Tab-separated table of C-alpha atoms in Angstrom:
chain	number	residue	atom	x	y	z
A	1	UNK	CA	-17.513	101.474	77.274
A	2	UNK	CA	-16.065	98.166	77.480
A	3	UNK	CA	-12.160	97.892	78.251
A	4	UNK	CA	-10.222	94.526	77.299
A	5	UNK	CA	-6.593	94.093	78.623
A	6	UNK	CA	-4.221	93.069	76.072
A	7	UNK	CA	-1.232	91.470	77.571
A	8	UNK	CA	2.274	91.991	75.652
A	9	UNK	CA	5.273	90.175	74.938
A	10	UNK	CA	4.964	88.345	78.368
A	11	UNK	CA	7.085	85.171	77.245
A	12	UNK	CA	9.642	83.524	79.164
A	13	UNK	CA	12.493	84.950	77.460
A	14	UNK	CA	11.819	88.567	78.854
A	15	UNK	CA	11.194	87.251	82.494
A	16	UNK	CA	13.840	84.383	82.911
A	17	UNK	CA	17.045	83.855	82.438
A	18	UNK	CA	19.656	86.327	80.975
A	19	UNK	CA	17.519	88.654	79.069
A	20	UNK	CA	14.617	89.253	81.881
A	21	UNK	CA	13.794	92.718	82.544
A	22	UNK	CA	15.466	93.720	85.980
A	23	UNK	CA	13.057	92.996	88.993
A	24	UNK	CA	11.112	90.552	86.682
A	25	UNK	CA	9.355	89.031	89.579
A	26	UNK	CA	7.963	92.014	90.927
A	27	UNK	CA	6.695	92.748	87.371
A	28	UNK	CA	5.256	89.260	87.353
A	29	UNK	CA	3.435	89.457	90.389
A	30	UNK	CA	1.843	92.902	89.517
A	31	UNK	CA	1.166	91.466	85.935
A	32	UNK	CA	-0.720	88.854	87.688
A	33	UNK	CA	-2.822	90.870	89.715
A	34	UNK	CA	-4.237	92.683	86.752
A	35	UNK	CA	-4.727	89.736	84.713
A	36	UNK	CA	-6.926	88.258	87.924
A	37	UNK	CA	-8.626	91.933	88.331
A	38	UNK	CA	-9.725	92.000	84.687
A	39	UNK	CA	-10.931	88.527	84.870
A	40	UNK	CA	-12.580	88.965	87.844
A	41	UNK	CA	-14.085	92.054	86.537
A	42	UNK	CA	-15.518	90.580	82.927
A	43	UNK	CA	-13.027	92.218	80.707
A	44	UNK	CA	-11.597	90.330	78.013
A	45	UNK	CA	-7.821	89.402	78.046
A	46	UNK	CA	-6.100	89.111	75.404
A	47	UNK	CA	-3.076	87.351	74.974
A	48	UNK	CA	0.282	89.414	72.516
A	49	UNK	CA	2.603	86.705	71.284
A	50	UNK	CA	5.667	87.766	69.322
A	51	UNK	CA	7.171	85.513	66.919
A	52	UNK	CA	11.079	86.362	66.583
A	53	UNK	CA	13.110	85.319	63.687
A	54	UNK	CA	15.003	81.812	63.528
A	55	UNK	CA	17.371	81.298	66.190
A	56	UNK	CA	16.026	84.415	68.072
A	57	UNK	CA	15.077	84.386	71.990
A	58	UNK	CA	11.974	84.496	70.714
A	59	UNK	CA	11.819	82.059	67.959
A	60	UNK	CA	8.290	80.393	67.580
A	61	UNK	CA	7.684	77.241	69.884
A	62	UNK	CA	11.048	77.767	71.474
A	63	UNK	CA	11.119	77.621	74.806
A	64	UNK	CA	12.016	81.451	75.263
A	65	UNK	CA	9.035	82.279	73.065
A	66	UNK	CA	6.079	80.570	75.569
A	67	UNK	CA	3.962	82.692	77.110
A	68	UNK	CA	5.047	83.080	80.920
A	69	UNK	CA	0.726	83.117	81.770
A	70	UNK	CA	-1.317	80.050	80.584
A	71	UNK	CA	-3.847	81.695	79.159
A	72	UNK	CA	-7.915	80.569	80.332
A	73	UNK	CA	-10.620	79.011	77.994
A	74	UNK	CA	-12.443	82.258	76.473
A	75	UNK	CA	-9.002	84.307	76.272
A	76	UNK	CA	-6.672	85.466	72.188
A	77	UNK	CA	-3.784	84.539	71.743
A	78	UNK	CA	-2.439	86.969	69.071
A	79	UNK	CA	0.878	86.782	67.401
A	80	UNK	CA	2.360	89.122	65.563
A	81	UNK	CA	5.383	89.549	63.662
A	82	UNK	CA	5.974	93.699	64.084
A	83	UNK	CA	6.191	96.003	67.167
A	84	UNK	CA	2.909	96.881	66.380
A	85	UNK	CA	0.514	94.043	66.721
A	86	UNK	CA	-2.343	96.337	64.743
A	87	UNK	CA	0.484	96.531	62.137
A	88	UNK	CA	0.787	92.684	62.098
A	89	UNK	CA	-3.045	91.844	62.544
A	90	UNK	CA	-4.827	94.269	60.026
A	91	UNK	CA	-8.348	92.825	60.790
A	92	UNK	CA	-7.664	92.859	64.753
A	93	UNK	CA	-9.197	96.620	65.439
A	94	UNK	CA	-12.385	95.594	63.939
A	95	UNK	CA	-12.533	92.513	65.680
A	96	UNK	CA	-12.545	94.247	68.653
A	97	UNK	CA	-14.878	96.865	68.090
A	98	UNK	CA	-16.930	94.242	66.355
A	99	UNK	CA	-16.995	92.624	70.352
A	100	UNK	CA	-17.739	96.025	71.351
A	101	UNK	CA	-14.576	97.182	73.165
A	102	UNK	CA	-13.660	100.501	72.269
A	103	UNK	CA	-10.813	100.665	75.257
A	104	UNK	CA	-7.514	99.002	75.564
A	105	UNK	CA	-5.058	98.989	78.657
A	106	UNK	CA	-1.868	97.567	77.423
A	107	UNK	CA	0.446	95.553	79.996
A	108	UNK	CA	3.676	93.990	79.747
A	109	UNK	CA	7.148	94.035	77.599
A	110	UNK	CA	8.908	95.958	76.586
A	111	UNK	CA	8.457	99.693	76.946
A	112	UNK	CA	9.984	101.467	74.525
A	113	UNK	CA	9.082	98.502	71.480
A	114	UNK	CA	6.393	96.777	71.503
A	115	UNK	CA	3.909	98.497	74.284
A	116	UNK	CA	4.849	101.806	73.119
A	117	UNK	CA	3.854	100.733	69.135
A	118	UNK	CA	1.103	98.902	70.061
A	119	UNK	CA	-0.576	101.645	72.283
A	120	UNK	CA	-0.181	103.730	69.276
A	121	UNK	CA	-1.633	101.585	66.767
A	122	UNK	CA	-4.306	100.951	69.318
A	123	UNK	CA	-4.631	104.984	69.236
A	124	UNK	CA	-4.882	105.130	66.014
A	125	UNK	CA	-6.982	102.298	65.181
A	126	UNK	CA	-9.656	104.690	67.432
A	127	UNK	CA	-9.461	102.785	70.616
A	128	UNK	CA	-9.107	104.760	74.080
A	129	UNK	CA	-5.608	103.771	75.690
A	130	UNK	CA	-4.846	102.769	79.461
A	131	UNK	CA	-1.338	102.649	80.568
A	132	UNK	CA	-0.390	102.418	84.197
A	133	UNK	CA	3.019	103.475	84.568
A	134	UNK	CA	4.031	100.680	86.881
A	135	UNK	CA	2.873	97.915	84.529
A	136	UNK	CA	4.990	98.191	81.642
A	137	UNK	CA	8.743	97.054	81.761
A	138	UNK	CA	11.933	97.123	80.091
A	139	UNK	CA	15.473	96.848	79.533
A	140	UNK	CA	18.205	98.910	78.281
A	141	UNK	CA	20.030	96.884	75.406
A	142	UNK	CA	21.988	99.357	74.356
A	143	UNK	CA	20.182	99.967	71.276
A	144	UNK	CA	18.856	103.244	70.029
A	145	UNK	CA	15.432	102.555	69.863
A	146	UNK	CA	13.761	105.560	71.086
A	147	UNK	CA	14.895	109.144	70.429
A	148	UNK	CA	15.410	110.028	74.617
A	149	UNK	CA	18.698	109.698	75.388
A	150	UNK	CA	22.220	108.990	73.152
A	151	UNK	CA	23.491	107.968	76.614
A	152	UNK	CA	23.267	104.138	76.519
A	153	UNK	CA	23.311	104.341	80.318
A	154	UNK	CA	19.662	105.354	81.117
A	155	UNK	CA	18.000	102.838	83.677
A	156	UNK	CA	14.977	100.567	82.597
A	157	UNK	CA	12.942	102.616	85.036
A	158	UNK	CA	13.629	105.916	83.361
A	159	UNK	CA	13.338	104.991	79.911
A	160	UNK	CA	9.594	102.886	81.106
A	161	UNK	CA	9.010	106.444	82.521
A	162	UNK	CA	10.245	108.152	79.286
A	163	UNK	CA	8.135	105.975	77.162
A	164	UNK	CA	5.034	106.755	79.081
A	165	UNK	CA	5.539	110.099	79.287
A	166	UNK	CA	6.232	110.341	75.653
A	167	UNK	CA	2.652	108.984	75.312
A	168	UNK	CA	0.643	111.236	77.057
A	169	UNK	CA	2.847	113.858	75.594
A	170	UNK	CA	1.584	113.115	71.890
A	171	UNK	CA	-2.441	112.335	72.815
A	172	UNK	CA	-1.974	108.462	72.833
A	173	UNK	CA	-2.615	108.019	76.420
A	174	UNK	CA	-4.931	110.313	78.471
A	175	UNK	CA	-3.112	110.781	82.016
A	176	UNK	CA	-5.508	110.100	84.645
């Protein structure tokens, strides 16, 4: 079996400044570590870009929108344009099985968007999915974008813990 870590929504706009998930550079450091494990450890990393609409925080080549990690010679860079990078890349799954990974461990932003749709399209696409509790992060914005709570006032941490749970619940994620 060969895993690759895909790396998501890591810009600059969800680490610094006002919109960075809270304790952004404890995240950071931990997102690091990984990033050097896999390397160190042959996997492929691959890089989840997502391109915002004009004037967004994440509006493509605005500063916001950078990745926070320079990404090495031999890593992807994939944008996409959905919460679901499978969604926004049709050809991506087979690319990657083509390479012979048939495992994904998902890292980054946000929890209850973008990590939570891609780990299902990576599901569903046929992939095995790896997702360490502590290396996924979010924010509350006070939008209702998962079906948890109608309480606005749930902490990042719960609703990361929500989302995760909520995963293994419905098959995506096998808990370990």
């Amino acid at each position: 079996m060969s895993q690759a870590l895909l790396v998501v929504d890591v810009q600059a706009n969800m680490v610094v400044g006002q919109y960075a998930v809270p304790n952004a550079e404890e995240f950071l450091k931990k997102f690091e570590q990984r990033i050097l494990e896999a390397r160190k450890n042959g996997q492929d990393v691959i890089w989840v870009q997502n391109d915002g609409p004009e004037d967004d925080v994440d509006e493509p080549f605005s500063e916001g929108w950078q990745l926070y990690f320079e990404p090495v010679e031999g890593d992807r860079v994939i944008r996409k344009t959905t919460q679901n990078v499978f969604e926004s890349n049709p050809t991506l799954a087979a690319e990657l099985k083509a390479d012979g990974i048939d495992s994904l461990e998902l890292i980054g932003m946000q929890s209850e968007y973008c990590v939570q749709s891609s780990a299902r399209g990576a599901k569903a696409a046929g992939f095995e999915v790896v997702l360490q509790p502590y290396l996924h992060a979010t924010f509350h914005d006070g939008t209702p974008a998962t079906n948890f709570t109608t309480d606005y006032k749930v902490s990042a941490t719960d609703l990361a813990a929500q989302v995760y749970a909520s995963l293994v619940a419905d098959g995506t994620l096998s808990e370990r």
